[in-house]
Amino acid sequence: MEEETGAAAAAAAAEEIRRLPAEVNWEMLDKSRFFVLGAALFSGVSAALYPAVVVKTHLQVAPPPAAATATAAAILRREGLRGFYRGFGASLAGTVPARALYMAALEATKSSVGSAAVRLGVSEPAASAAASAAAGVSAAVAAQVVWTPVDVISQRLMVQTSATCRYRGGADAFRKILAADGVRGLYRGFGLSILTYAPSNAVWWSSYAMAQRVLWRVVGAERSESHASLMAVQGASAAVAGGAAALVTMPLDTVKTRLQVMEANAARPTLASTVRGLLKEGGWAACYRGLGPRWGSMSLSAATMVTTYELLKRVSAKEGSLG
């Protein structure tokens, strides 16, 4: 009886997955179309969300605590709209290679791990969650090779003002950081970035996959043929996963940002000295400065990025691969 119940549950799970929208895997993609369209789409999304990142960075770096709205108003008053896009050129230059590495590692790992798990007899839902988690870790590590230097440069440009302008642009910041600290200066916070984003991505992608299944049960899998329903479910699942990831990783992100932005003067900033300084300024609450903008930015970014990403995969699918 127990074996029959288990078999029935497995069959029901398999049927539920079969009724969900078809997954576009790595082998089904036209890679050149995928990367070219991806670069254009994600650059546009990054431009729309960049001001929230600037506000978040100012809140994390500035010693006196301030509200996000007050910080945004101060930037607008002091620098105008241009102040919300300081460092954007450097960030955009890193977006294309970083996203390419991220998407390649994500799709290749998800496809290989998912197939291997199914061959080993793991159930479809568990295999999907495991593949998504492994893919998230792989993608985060690969992307940080590019993103860490881009973060170091763009964040320093973000927090400087016309009155305290040390860098004339991304290229100038790159040269000066390299001259002062060497390659190590460009990769300051790399280990902490991996520690922040690898588990965050693992949780994000696995929870995103699970959230989709839960929402399709509520909405009804038969409505997956509707493009509007598909985008709504994917966007809602991504927003929930993004908000949770923002909350969990906020302290690490604050420390990482401080470490990357602080200049190396008499004493080189270390992880321990950065944490001590932050706690001295405002206790554990200081670790959550900028949570509002980061929560909003990550939720909106996740919803936008995922719907764009899923659309990109379907647009980039090879002829006849979707049946």
Short mmCIF file of N, CA and C in Angstrom, two decimals, residues 63-127:
data_model
loop_
_atom_site.label_atom_id
_atom_site.label_comp_id
_atom_site.label_asym_id
_atom_site.label_seq_id
_atom_site.Cartn_x
_atom_site.Cartn_y
_atom_site.Cartn_z
N PRO A 63 28.62 57.69 7.30
CA PRO A 63 28.56 57.40 8.74
C PRO A 63 27.24 57.74 9.41
N PRO A 64 26.70 58.98 9.28
CA PRO A 64 25.45 59.25 9.99
C PRO A 64 24.27 58.58 9.30
N PRO A 65 23.44 57.86 10.05
CA PRO A 65 22.29 57.21 9.43
C PRO A 65 21.31 58.24 8.87
N ALA A 66 20.75 57.95 7.72
CA ALA A 66 19.78 58.85 7.08
C ALA A 66 18.73 58.02 6.37
N ALA A 67 17.58 58.62 6.14
CA ALA A 67 16.51 57.92 5.42
C ALA A 67 16.85 57.87 3.94
N ALA A 68 16.32 56.86 3.25
CA ALA A 68 16.59 56.71 1.82
C ALA A 68 16.09 57.92 1.04
N THR A 69 14.91 58.43 1.43
CA THR A 69 14.34 59.58 0.72
C THR A 69 15.21 60.83 0.91
N ALA A 70 15.73 61.01 2.13
CA ALA A 70 16.60 62.16 2.40
C ALA A 70 17.90 62.05 1.62
N THR A 71 18.43 60.84 1.54
CA THR A 71 19.67 60.63 0.79
C THR A 71 19.45 60.91 -0.70
N ALA A 72 18.33 60.41 -1.23
CA ALA A 72 18.01 60.64 -2.65
C ALA A 72 17.83 62.13 -2.92
N ALA A 73 17.15 62.82 -2.01
CA ALA A 73 16.93 64.26 -2.18
C ALA A 73 18.26 65.02 -2.14
N ALA A 74 19.17 64.60 -1.26
CA ALA A 74 20.48 65.25 -1.15
C ALA A 74 21.29 65.06 -2.43
N ILE A 75 21.25 63.86 -2.99
CA ILE A 75 21.96 63.59 -4.26
C ILE A 75 21.38 64.45 -5.37
N LEU A 76 20.06 64.52 -5.43
CA LEU A 76 19.38 65.31 -6.48
C LEU A 76 19.71 66.79 -6.34
N ARG A 77 19.71 67.28 -5.12
CA ARG A 77 19.99 68.70 -4.87
C ARG A 77 21.45 69.05 -5.18
N ARG A 78 22.34 68.14 -4.84
CA ARG A 78 23.77 68.40 -4.98
C ARG A 78 24.28 68.16 -6.41
N GLU A 79 23.79 67.08 -7.04
CA GLU A 79 24.35 66.67 -8.33
C GLU A 79 23.34 66.69 -9.47
N GLY A 80 22.04 66.82 -9.14
CA GLY A 80 21.04 66.71 -10.18
C GLY A 80 20.84 65.25 -10.56
N LEU A 81 20.11 64.99 -11.63
CA LEU A 81 19.84 63.61 -12.07
C LEU A 81 21.13 62.86 -12.39
N ARG A 82 22.14 63.60 -12.82
CA ARG A 82 23.42 62.98 -13.16
C ARG A 82 24.02 62.22 -11.97
N GLY A 83 23.73 62.72 -10.75
CA GLY A 83 24.28 62.09 -9.55
C GLY A 83 23.81 60.66 -9.36
N PHE A 84 22.63 60.33 -9.91
CA PHE A 84 22.09 58.97 -9.78
C PHE A 84 22.73 58.01 -10.79
N TYR A 85 23.54 58.54 -11.66
CA TYR A 85 24.18 57.68 -12.67
C TYR A 85 25.71 57.78 -12.64
N ARG A 86 26.24 58.24 -11.52
CA ARG A 86 27.71 58.24 -11.38
C ARG A 86 28.21 56.80 -11.38
N GLY A 87 29.20 56.52 -12.21
CA GLY A 87 29.76 55.18 -12.27
C GLY A 87 29.00 54.24 -13.18
N PHE A 88 27.93 54.74 -13.81
CA PHE A 88 27.11 53.84 -14.64
C PHE A 88 27.87 53.34 -15.87
N GLY A 89 28.70 54.20 -16.45
CA GLY A 89 29.49 53.78 -17.62
C GLY A 89 30.38 52.60 -17.30
N ALA A 90 31.06 52.66 -16.14
CA ALA A 90 31.93 51.57 -15.72
C ALA A 90 31.11 50.31 -15.44
N SER A 91 29.96 50.51 -14.79
CA SER A 91 29.09 49.37 -14.48
C SER A 91 28.57 48.72 -15.75
N LEU A 92 28.15 49.55 -16.71
CA LEU A 92 27.61 49.03 -17.96
C LEU A 92 28.67 48.27 -18.76
N ALA A 93 29.91 48.77 -18.72
CA ALA A 93 30.99 48.10 -19.44
C ALA A 93 31.22 46.69 -18.91
N GLY A 94 30.96 46.51 -17.61
CA GLY A 94 31.14 45.18 -17.03
C GLY A 94 29.91 44.30 -17.13
N THR A 95 28.75 44.92 -17.45
CA THR A 95 27.50 44.17 -17.51
C THR A 95 27.53 43.08 -18.58
N VAL A 96 28.04 43.43 -19.77
CA VAL A 96 28.00 42.47 -20.88
C VAL A 96 28.82 41.21 -20.59
N PRO A 97 30.13 41.32 -20.25
CA PRO A 97 30.88 40.10 -19.97
C PRO A 97 30.41 39.37 -18.71
N ALA A 98 29.99 40.13 -17.69
CA ALA A 98 29.53 39.50 -16.45
C ALA A 98 28.24 38.72 -16.67
N ARG A 99 27.30 39.32 -17.38
CA ARG A 99 26.04 38.64 -17.67
C ARG A 99 26.26 37.43 -18.56
N ALA A 100 27.19 37.57 -19.52
CA ALA A 100 27.49 36.44 -20.40
C ALA A 100 28.04 35.26 -19.59
N LEU A 101 28.98 35.54 -18.68
CA LEU A 101 29.53 34.48 -17.82
C LEU A 101 28.44 33.89 -16.93
N TYR A 102 27.62 34.78 -16.36
CA TYR A 102 26.56 34.34 -15.45
C TYR A 102 25.57 33.41 -16.17
N MET A 103 25.09 33.84 -17.32
CA MET A 103 24.07 33.07 -18.04
C MET A 103 24.63 31.75 -18.57
N ALA A 104 25.88 31.79 -19.06
CA ALA A 104 26.50 30.56 -19.57
C ALA A 104 26.68 29.54 -18.45
N ALA A 105 27.23 30.00 -17.30
CA ALA A 105 27.44 29.09 -16.17
C ALA A 105 26.11 28.58 -15.62
N LEU A 106 25.12 29.47 -15.55
CA LEU A 106 23.81 29.10 -15.01
C LEU A 106 23.15 28.01 -15.85
N GLU A 107 23.04 28.25 -17.14
CA GLU A 107 22.33 27.31 -18.01
C GLU A 107 23.08 26.00 -18.18
N ALA A 108 24.41 26.07 -18.35
CA ALA A 108 25.20 24.85 -18.53
C ALA A 108 25.14 23.97 -17.28
N THR A 109 25.27 24.60 -16.10
CA THR A 109 25.23 23.83 -14.84
C THR A 109 23.85 23.26 -14.59
N LYS A 110 22.81 24.08 -14.79
CA LYS A 110 21.44 23.62 -14.55
C LYS A 110 21.11 22.42 -15.43
N SER A 111 21.52 22.50 -16.69
CA SER A 111 21.22 21.42 -17.63
C SER A 111 21.95 20.13 -17.25
N SER A 112 23.26 20.23 -16.94
CA SER A 112 24.06 19.04 -16.65
C SER A 112 23.69 18.42 -15.31
N VAL A 113 23.50 19.26 -14.27
CA VAL A 113 23.17 18.73 -12.94
C VAL A 113 21.76 18.15 -12.93
N GLY A 114 20.82 18.82 -13.58
CA GLY A 114 19.45 18.31 -13.63
C GLY A 114 19.37 16.96 -14.31
N SER A 115 20.05 16.82 -15.45
CA SER A 115 20.05 15.54 -16.18
C SER A 115 20.70 14.44 -15.35
N ALA A 116 21.83 14.77 -14.70
CA ALA A 116 22.55 13.78 -13.89
C ALA A 116 21.70 13.32 -12.71
N ALA A 117 21.00 14.28 -12.07
CA ALA A 117 20.17 13.93 -10.92
C ALA A 117 19.02 13.01 -11.31
N VAL A 118 18.40 13.28 -12.45
CA VAL A 118 17.30 12.43 -12.92
C VAL A 118 17.81 11.02 -13.24
N ARG A 119 18.99 10.94 -13.88
CA ARG A 119 19.57 9.63 -14.19
C ARG A 119 19.89 8.82 -12.94
N LEU A 120 20.18 9.53 -11.84
CA LEU A 120 20.49 8.85 -10.57
C LEU A 120 19.22 8.45 -9.82
N GLY A 121 18.06 8.75 -10.40
CA GLY A 121 16.79 8.34 -9.78
C GLY A 121 16.17 9.36 -8.87
N VAL A 122 16.70 10.59 -8.86
CA VAL A 122 16.11 11.65 -8.04
C VAL A 122 14.81 12.12 -8.68
N SER A 123 13.81 12.41 -7.85
CA SER A 123 12.51 12.85 -8.37
C SER A 123 12.66 14.16 -9.13
N GLU A 124 11.74 14.43 -10.05
CA GLU A 124 11.80 15.64 -10.88
C GLU A 124 11.84 16.93 -10.06
N PRO A 125 10.94 17.10 -9.04
CA PRO A 125 10.98 18.34 -8.26
C PRO A 125 12.31 18.53 -7.52
N ALA A 126 12.82 17.44 -6.90
CA ALA A 126 14.08 17.52 -6.16
C ALA A 126 15.25 17.78 -7.11
N ALA A 127 15.23 17.14 -8.27
CA ALA A 127 16.29 17.33 -9.27
C ALA A 127 16.29 18.77 -9.77
#
